[in-house]
mmCIF file of C-alpha atoms in Angstrom:
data_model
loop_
_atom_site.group_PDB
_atom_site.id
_atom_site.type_symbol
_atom_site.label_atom_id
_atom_site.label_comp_id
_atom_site.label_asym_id
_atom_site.label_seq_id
_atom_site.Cartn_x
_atom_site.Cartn_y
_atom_site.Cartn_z
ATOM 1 C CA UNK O 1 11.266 -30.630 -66.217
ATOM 2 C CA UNK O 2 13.334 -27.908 -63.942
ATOM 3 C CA UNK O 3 13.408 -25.431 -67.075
ATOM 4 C CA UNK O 4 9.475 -26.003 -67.825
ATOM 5 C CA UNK O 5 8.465 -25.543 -64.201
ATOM 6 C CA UNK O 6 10.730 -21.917 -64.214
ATOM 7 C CA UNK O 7 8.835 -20.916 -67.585
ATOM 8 C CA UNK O 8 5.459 -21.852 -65.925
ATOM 9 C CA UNK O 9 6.024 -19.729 -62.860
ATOM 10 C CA UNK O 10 7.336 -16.676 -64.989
ATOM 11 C CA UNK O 11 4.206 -17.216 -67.504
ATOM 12 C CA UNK O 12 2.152 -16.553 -63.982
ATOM 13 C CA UNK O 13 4.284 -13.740 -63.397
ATOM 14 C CA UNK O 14 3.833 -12.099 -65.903
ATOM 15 C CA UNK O 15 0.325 -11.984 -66.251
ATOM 16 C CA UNK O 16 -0.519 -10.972 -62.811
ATOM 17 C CA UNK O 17 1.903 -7.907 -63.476
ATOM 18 C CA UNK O 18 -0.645 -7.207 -66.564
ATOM 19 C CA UNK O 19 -3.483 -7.971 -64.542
ATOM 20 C CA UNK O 20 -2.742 -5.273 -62.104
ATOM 21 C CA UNK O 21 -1.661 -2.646 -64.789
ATOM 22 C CA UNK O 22 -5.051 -3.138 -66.508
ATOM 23 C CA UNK O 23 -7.196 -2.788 -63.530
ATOM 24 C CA UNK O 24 -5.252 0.129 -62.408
ATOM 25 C CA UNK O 25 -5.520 1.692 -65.805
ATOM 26 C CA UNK O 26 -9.543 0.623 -65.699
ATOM 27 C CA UNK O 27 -9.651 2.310 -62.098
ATOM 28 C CA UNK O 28 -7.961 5.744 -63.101
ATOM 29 C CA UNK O 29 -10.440 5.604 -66.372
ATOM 30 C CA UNK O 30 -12.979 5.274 -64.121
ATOM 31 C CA UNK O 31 -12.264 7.769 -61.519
ATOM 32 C CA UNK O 32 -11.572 10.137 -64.914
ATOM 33 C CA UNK O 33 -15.086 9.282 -66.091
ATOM 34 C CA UNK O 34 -16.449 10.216 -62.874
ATOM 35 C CA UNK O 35 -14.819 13.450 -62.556
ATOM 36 C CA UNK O 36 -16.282 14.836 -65.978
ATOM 37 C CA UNK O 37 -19.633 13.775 -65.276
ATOM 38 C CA UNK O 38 -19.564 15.994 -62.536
ATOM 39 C CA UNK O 39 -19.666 19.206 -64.747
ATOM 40 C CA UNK O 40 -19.071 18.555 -68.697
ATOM 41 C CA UNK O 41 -23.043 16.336 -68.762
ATOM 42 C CA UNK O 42 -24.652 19.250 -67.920
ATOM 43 C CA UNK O 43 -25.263 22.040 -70.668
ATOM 44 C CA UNK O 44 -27.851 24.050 -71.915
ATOM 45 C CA UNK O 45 -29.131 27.802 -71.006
ATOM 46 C CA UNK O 46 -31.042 29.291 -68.352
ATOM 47 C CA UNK O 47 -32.772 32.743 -68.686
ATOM 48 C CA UNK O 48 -33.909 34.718 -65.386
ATOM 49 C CA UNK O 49 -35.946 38.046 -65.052
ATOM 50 C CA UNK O 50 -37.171 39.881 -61.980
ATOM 51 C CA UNK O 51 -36.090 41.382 -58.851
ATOM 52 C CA UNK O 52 -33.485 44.017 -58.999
ATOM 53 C CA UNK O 53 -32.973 43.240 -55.274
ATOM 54 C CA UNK O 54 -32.186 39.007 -55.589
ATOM 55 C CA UNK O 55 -30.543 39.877 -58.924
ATOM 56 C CA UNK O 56 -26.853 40.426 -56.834
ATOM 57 C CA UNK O 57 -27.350 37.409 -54.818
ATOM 58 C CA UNK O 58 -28.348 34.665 -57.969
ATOM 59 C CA UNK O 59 -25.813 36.362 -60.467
ATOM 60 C CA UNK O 60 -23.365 35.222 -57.570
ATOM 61 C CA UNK O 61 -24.680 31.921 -57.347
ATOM 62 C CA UNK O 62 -24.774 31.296 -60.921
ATOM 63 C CA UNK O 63 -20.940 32.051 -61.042
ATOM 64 C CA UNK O 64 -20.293 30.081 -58.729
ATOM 65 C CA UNK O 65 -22.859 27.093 -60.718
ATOM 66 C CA UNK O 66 -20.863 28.211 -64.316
ATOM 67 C CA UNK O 67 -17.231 26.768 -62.616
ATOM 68 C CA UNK O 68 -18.849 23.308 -61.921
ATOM 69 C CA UNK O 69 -21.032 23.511 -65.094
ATOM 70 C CA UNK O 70 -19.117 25.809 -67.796
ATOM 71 C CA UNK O 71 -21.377 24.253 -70.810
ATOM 72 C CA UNK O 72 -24.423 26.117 -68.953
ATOM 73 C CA UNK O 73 -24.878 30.135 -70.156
ATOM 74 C CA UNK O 74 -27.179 31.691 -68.226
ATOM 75 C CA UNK O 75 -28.170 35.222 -68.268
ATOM 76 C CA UNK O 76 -30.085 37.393 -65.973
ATOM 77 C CA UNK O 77 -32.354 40.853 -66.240
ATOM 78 C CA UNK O 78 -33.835 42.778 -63.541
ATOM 79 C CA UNK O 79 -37.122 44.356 -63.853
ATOM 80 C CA UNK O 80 -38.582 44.059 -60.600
ATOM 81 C CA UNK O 81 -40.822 40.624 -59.419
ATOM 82 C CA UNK O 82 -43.889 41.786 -61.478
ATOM 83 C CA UNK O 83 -41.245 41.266 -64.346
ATOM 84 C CA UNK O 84 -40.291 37.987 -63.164
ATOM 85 C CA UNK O 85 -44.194 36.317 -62.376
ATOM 86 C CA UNK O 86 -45.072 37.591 -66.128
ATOM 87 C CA UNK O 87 -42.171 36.657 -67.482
ATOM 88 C CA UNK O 88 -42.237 33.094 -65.929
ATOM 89 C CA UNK O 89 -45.836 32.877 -67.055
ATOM 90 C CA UNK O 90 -45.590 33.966 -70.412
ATOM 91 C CA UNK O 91 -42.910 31.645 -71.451
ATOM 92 C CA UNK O 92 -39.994 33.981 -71.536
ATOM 93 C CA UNK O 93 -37.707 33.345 -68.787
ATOM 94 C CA UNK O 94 -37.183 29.830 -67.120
ATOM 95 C CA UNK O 95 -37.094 31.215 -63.679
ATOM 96 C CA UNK O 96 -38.459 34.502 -62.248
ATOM 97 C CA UNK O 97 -36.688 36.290 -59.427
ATOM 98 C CA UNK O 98 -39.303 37.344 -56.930
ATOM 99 C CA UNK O 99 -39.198 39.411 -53.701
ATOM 100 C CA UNK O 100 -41.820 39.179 -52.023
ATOM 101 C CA UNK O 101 -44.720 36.779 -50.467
ATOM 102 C CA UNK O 102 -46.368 35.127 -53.591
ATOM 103 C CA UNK O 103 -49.946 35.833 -53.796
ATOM 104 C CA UNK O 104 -53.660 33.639 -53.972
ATOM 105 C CA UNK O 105 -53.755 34.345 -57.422
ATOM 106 C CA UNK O 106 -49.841 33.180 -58.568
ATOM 107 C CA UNK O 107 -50.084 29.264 -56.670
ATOM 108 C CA UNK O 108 -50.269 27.430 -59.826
ATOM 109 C CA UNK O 109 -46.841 28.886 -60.255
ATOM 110 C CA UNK O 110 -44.391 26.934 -58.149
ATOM 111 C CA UNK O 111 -41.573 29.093 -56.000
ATOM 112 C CA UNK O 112 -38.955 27.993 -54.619
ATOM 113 C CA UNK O 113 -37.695 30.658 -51.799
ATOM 114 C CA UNK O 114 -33.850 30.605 -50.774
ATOM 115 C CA UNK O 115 -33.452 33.422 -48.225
ATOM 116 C CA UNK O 116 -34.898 36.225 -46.770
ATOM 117 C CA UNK O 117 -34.792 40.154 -46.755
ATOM 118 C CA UNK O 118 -36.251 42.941 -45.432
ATOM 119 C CA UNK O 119 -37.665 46.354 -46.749
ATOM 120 C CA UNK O 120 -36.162 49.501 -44.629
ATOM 121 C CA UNK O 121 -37.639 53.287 -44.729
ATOM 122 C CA UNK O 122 -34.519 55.045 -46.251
ATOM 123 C CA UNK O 123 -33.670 58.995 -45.657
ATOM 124 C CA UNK O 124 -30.597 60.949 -46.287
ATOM 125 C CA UNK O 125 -27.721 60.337 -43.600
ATOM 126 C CA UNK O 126 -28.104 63.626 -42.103
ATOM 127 C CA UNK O 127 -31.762 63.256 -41.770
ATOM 128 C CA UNK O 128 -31.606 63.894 -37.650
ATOM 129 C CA UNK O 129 -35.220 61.376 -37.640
ATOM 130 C CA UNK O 130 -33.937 57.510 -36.846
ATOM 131 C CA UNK O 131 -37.066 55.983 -35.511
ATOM 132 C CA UNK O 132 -40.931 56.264 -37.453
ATOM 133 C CA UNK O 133 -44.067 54.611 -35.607
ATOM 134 C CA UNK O 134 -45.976 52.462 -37.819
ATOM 135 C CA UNK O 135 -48.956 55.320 -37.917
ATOM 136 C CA UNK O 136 -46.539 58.130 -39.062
ATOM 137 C CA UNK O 137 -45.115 55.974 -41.864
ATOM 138 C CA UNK O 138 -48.964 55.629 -43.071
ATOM 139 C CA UNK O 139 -49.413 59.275 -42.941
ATOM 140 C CA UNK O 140 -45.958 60.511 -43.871
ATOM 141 C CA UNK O 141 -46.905 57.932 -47.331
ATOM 142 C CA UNK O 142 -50.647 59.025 -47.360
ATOM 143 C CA UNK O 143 -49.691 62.632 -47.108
ATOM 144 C CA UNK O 144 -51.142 63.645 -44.028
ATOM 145 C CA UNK O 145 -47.399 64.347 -42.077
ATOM 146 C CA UNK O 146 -45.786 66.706 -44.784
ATOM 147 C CA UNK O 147 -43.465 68.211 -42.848
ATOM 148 C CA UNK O 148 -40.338 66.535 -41.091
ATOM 149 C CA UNK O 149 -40.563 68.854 -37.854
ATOM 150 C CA UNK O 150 -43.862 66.616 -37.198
ATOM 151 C CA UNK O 151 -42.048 63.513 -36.183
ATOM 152 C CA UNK O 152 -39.281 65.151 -34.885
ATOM 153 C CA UNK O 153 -36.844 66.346 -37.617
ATOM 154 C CA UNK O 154 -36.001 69.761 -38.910
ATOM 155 C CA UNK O 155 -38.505 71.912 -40.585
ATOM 156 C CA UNK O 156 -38.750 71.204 -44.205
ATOM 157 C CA UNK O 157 -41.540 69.546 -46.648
ATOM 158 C CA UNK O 158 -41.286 65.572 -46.952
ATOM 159 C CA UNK O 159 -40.350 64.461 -50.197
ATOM 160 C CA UNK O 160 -41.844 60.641 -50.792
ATOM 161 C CA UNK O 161 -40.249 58.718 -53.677
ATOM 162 C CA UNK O 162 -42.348 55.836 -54.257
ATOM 163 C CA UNK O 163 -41.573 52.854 -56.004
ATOM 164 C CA UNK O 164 -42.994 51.364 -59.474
ATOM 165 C CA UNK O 165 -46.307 49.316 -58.514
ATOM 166 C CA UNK O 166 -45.446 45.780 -58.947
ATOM 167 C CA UNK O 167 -41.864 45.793 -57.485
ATOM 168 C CA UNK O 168 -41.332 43.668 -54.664
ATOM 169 C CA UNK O 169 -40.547 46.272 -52.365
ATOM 170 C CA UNK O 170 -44.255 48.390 -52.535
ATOM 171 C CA UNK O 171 -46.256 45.220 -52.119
ATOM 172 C CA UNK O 172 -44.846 44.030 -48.825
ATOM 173 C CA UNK O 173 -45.288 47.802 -47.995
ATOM 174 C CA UNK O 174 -48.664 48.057 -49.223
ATOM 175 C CA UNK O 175 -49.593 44.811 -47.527
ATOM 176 C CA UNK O 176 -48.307 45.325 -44.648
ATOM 177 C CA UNK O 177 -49.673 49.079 -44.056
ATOM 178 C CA UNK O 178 -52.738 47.728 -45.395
ATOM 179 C CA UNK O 179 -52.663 50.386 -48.251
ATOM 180 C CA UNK O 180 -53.664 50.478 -51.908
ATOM 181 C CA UNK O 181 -51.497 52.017 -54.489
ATOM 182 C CA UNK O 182 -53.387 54.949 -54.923
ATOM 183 C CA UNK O 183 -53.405 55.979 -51.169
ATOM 184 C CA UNK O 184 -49.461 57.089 -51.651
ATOM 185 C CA UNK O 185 -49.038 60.024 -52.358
ATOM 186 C CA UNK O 186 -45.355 60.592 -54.023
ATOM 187 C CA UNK O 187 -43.512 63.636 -55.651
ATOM 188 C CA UNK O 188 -41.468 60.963 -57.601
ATOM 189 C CA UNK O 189 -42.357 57.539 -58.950
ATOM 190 C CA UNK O 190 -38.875 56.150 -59.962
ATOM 191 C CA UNK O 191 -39.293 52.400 -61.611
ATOM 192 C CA UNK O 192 -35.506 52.072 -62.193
ATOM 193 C CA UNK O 193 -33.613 49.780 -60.158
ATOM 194 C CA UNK O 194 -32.301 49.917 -56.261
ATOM 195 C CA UNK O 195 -29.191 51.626 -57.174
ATOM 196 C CA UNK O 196 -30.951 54.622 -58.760
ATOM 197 C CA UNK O 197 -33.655 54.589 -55.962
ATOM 198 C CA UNK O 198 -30.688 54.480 -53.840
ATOM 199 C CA UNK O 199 -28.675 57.736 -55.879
ATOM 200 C CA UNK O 200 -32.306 59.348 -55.840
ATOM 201 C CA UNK O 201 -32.900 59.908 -51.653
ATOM 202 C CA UNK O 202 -28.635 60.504 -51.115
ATOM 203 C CA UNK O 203 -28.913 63.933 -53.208
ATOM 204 C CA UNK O 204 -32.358 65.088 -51.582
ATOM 205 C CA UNK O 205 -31.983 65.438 -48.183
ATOM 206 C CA UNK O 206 -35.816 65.658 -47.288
ATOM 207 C CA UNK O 207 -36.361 62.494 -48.837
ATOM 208 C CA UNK O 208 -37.953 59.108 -48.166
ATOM 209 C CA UNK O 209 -38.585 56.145 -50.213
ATOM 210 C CA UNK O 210 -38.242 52.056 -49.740
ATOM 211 C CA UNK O 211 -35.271 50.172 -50.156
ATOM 212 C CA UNK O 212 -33.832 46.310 -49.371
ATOM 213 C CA UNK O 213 -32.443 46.273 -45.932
ATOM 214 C CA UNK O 214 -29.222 44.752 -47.144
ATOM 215 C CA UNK O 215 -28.459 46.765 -50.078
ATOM 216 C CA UNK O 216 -29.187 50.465 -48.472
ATOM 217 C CA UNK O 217 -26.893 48.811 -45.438
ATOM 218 C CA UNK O 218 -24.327 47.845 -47.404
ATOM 219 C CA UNK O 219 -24.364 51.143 -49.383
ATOM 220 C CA UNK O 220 -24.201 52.963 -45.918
ATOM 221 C CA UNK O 221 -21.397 50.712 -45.127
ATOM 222 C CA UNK O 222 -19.646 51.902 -48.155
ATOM 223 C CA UNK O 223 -20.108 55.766 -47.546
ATOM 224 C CA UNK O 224 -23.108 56.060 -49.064
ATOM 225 C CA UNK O 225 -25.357 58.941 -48.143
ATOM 226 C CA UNK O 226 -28.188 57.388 -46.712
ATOM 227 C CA UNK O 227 -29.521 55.607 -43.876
ATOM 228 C CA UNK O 228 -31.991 52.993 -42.763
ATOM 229 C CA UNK O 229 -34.961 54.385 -39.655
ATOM 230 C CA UNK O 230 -35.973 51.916 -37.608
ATOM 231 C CA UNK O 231 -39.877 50.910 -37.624
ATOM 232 C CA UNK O 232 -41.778 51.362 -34.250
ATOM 233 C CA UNK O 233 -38.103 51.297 -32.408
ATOM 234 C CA UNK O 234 -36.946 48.207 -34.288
ATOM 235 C CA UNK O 235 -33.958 48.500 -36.599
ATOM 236 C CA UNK O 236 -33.270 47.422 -39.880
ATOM 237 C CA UNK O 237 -30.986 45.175 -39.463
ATOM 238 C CA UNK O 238 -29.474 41.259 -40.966
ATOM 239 C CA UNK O 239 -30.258 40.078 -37.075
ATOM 240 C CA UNK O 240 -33.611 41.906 -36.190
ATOM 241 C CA UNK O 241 -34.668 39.978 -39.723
ATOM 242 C CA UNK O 242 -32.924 36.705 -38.539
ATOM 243 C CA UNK O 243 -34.475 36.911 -35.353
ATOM 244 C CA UNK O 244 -38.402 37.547 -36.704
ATOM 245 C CA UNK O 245 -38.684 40.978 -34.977
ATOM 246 C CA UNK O 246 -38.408 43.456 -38.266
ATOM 247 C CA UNK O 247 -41.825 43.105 -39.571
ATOM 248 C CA UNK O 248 -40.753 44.198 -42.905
ATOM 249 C CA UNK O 249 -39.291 40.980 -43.963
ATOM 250 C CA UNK O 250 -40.072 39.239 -47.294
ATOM 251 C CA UNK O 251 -38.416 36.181 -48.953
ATOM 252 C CA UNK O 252 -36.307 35.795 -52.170
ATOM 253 C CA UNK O 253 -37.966 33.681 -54.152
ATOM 254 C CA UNK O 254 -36.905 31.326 -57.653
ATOM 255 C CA UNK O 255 -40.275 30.790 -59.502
ATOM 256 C CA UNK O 256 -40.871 28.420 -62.825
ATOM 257 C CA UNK O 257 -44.237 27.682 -64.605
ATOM 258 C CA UNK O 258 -44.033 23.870 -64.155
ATOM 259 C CA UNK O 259 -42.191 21.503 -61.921
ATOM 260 C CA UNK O 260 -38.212 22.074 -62.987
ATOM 261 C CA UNK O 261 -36.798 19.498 -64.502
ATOM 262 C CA UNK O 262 -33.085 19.092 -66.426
ATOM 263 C CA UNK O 263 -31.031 21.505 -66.414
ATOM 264 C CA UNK O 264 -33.787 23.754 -64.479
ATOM 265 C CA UNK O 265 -34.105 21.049 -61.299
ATOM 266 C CA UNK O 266 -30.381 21.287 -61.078
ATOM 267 C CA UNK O 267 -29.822 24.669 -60.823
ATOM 268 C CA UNK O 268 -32.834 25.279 -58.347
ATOM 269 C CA UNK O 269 -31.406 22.425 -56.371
ATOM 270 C CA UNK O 270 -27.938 23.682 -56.184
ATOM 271 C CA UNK O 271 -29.314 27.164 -54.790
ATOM 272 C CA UNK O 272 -31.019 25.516 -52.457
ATOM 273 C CA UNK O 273 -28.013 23.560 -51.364
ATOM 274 C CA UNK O 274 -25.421 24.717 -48.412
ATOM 275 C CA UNK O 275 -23.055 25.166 -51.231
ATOM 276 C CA UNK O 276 -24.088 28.665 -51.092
ATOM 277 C CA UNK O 277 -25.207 29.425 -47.839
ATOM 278 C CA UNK O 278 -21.779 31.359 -47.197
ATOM 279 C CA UNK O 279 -22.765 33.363 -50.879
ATOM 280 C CA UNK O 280 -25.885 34.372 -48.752
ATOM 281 C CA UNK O 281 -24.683 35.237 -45.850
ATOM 282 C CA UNK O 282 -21.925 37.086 -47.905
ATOM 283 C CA UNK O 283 -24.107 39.660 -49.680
ATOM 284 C CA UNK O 284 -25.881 40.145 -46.467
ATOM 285 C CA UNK O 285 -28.791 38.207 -46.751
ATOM 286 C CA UNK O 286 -30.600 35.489 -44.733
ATOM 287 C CA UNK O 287 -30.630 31.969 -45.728
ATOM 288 C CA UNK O 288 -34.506 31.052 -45.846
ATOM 289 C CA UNK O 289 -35.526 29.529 -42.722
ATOM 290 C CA UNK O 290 -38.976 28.479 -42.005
#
């Protein structure tokens, strides 16, 4: 009776000892299945076209949305936010990149902004003119200033490089100096990219043209050969945008055709998150406040 009662109890034993390895075996399987549905579930591809401006600040994001997801491929073109409105609307790209305010006629489109920018009047660095009233920007751009000893610089003809109509850059500037296209009056129309705008106003040193606040500042950071004037005594600056006082500001915006769904809601979602407010902040922009 002794001998059955010691084979009972080590029966009991026993079991609870493979009790315990199975449910710890069930709870690392678990905690395994959990960890690859955080990344390996989602897959697919996501195309973006737009504005050369945002185009630094998503392609960072979406690096930083590849490590968590590596079974998504995305790929993204500049073009300017004209680019990224037809784009979106034509069926091309799953999400434009857009620049600027979105206008009457683009609300059936749904954007999505996730910080903000500013446009700054750019000249050569040893351009001796920092500051520009609002009224001699509209007649250095107009062409009635030609000359940069009229608003206090040295005497020598104004060059104006305007930008391609449609970027985001010239319609916050034509808004804004309540302007039409065809009141500028340019020497050069470059439609390349910031970088080129950029190269385009550092080798002419009578030379003025539009450019993102935080890309001509960090280029001037970096040695560059230009600089940013500051509009009716208010500088170009990451706080003077923070702050509401640069009145050249414009959001960054993520626009789709429809409501985003899938793979599409995710990724909007995630730049919307503060999992990427330091990116932001980072390449010198302002996370979108409103």
């Amino acid at each position: 009776m002794h001998q059955k009662h010691n084979k009972t109890t080590l029966m009991l034993i026993l079991a609870c000892i493979l009790l315990a390895a199975c449910d710890r075996e069930s709870a690392s399987n678990d905690v395994q299945a959990s960890s690859a549905s955080t990344g390996t579930d989602i897959a697919g591809t996501l195309h973006l076209s737009g504005s050369s401006t945002g185009e630094p600040l998503i392609m960072q994001i979406a690096n930083r949305y590849r490590t968590l997801h590596p079974k998504v491929n995305i790929k993204i073109e500049m073009g300017g936010s004209a680019r990224g409105i037809i784009d979106v609307r034509d069926g091309k790209t799953d999400i434009g990149m857009v620049s600027r305010v979105m206008t009457d006629q683009e609300q059936d489109l749904k954007g999505f902004p996730i910080a903000r920018d500013g446009i700054g009047l750019m000249v050569h660095r040893n351009n001796p003119v920092t500051t520009l009233t609002s009224a001699q920007v509209t007649d250095i751009f107009t062409g009635r200033i030609k000359n940069w000893r009229e608003v206090g610089g040295r005497n020598a003809p104004i060059m104006v490089i305007n930008r391609e109509d449609g970027r985001g850059s010239i319609e916050l500037f034509k808004e804004h100096f309540r302007l039409r296209y065809s009141d500028i009056q340019s020497q050069i129309v470059l439609g390349a990219d910031n970088p080129t705008v950029i190269d385009a106003v550092a080798t002419r040193p009578d030379a003025i043209s539009l450019m993102s606040v935080v890309e001509a500042d960090n280029k001037e950071k970096a040695g560059g050969l230009i600089k940013l004037v500051a509009l009716d005594g208010v500088a170009a600056t990451r706080a003077n945008i923070l702050s509401g006082n640069y009145p050249l500001s414009r959001p960054l915006s993520l626009v789709t055709r429809e409501l985003p769904t899938g793979l599409l809601k995710n990724f909007i979602e995630y730049s919307l998150s503060s999992q990427v407010i330091d990116i932001i902040e980072n390449v010198g922009f302002v996370p979108y406040q409103e």
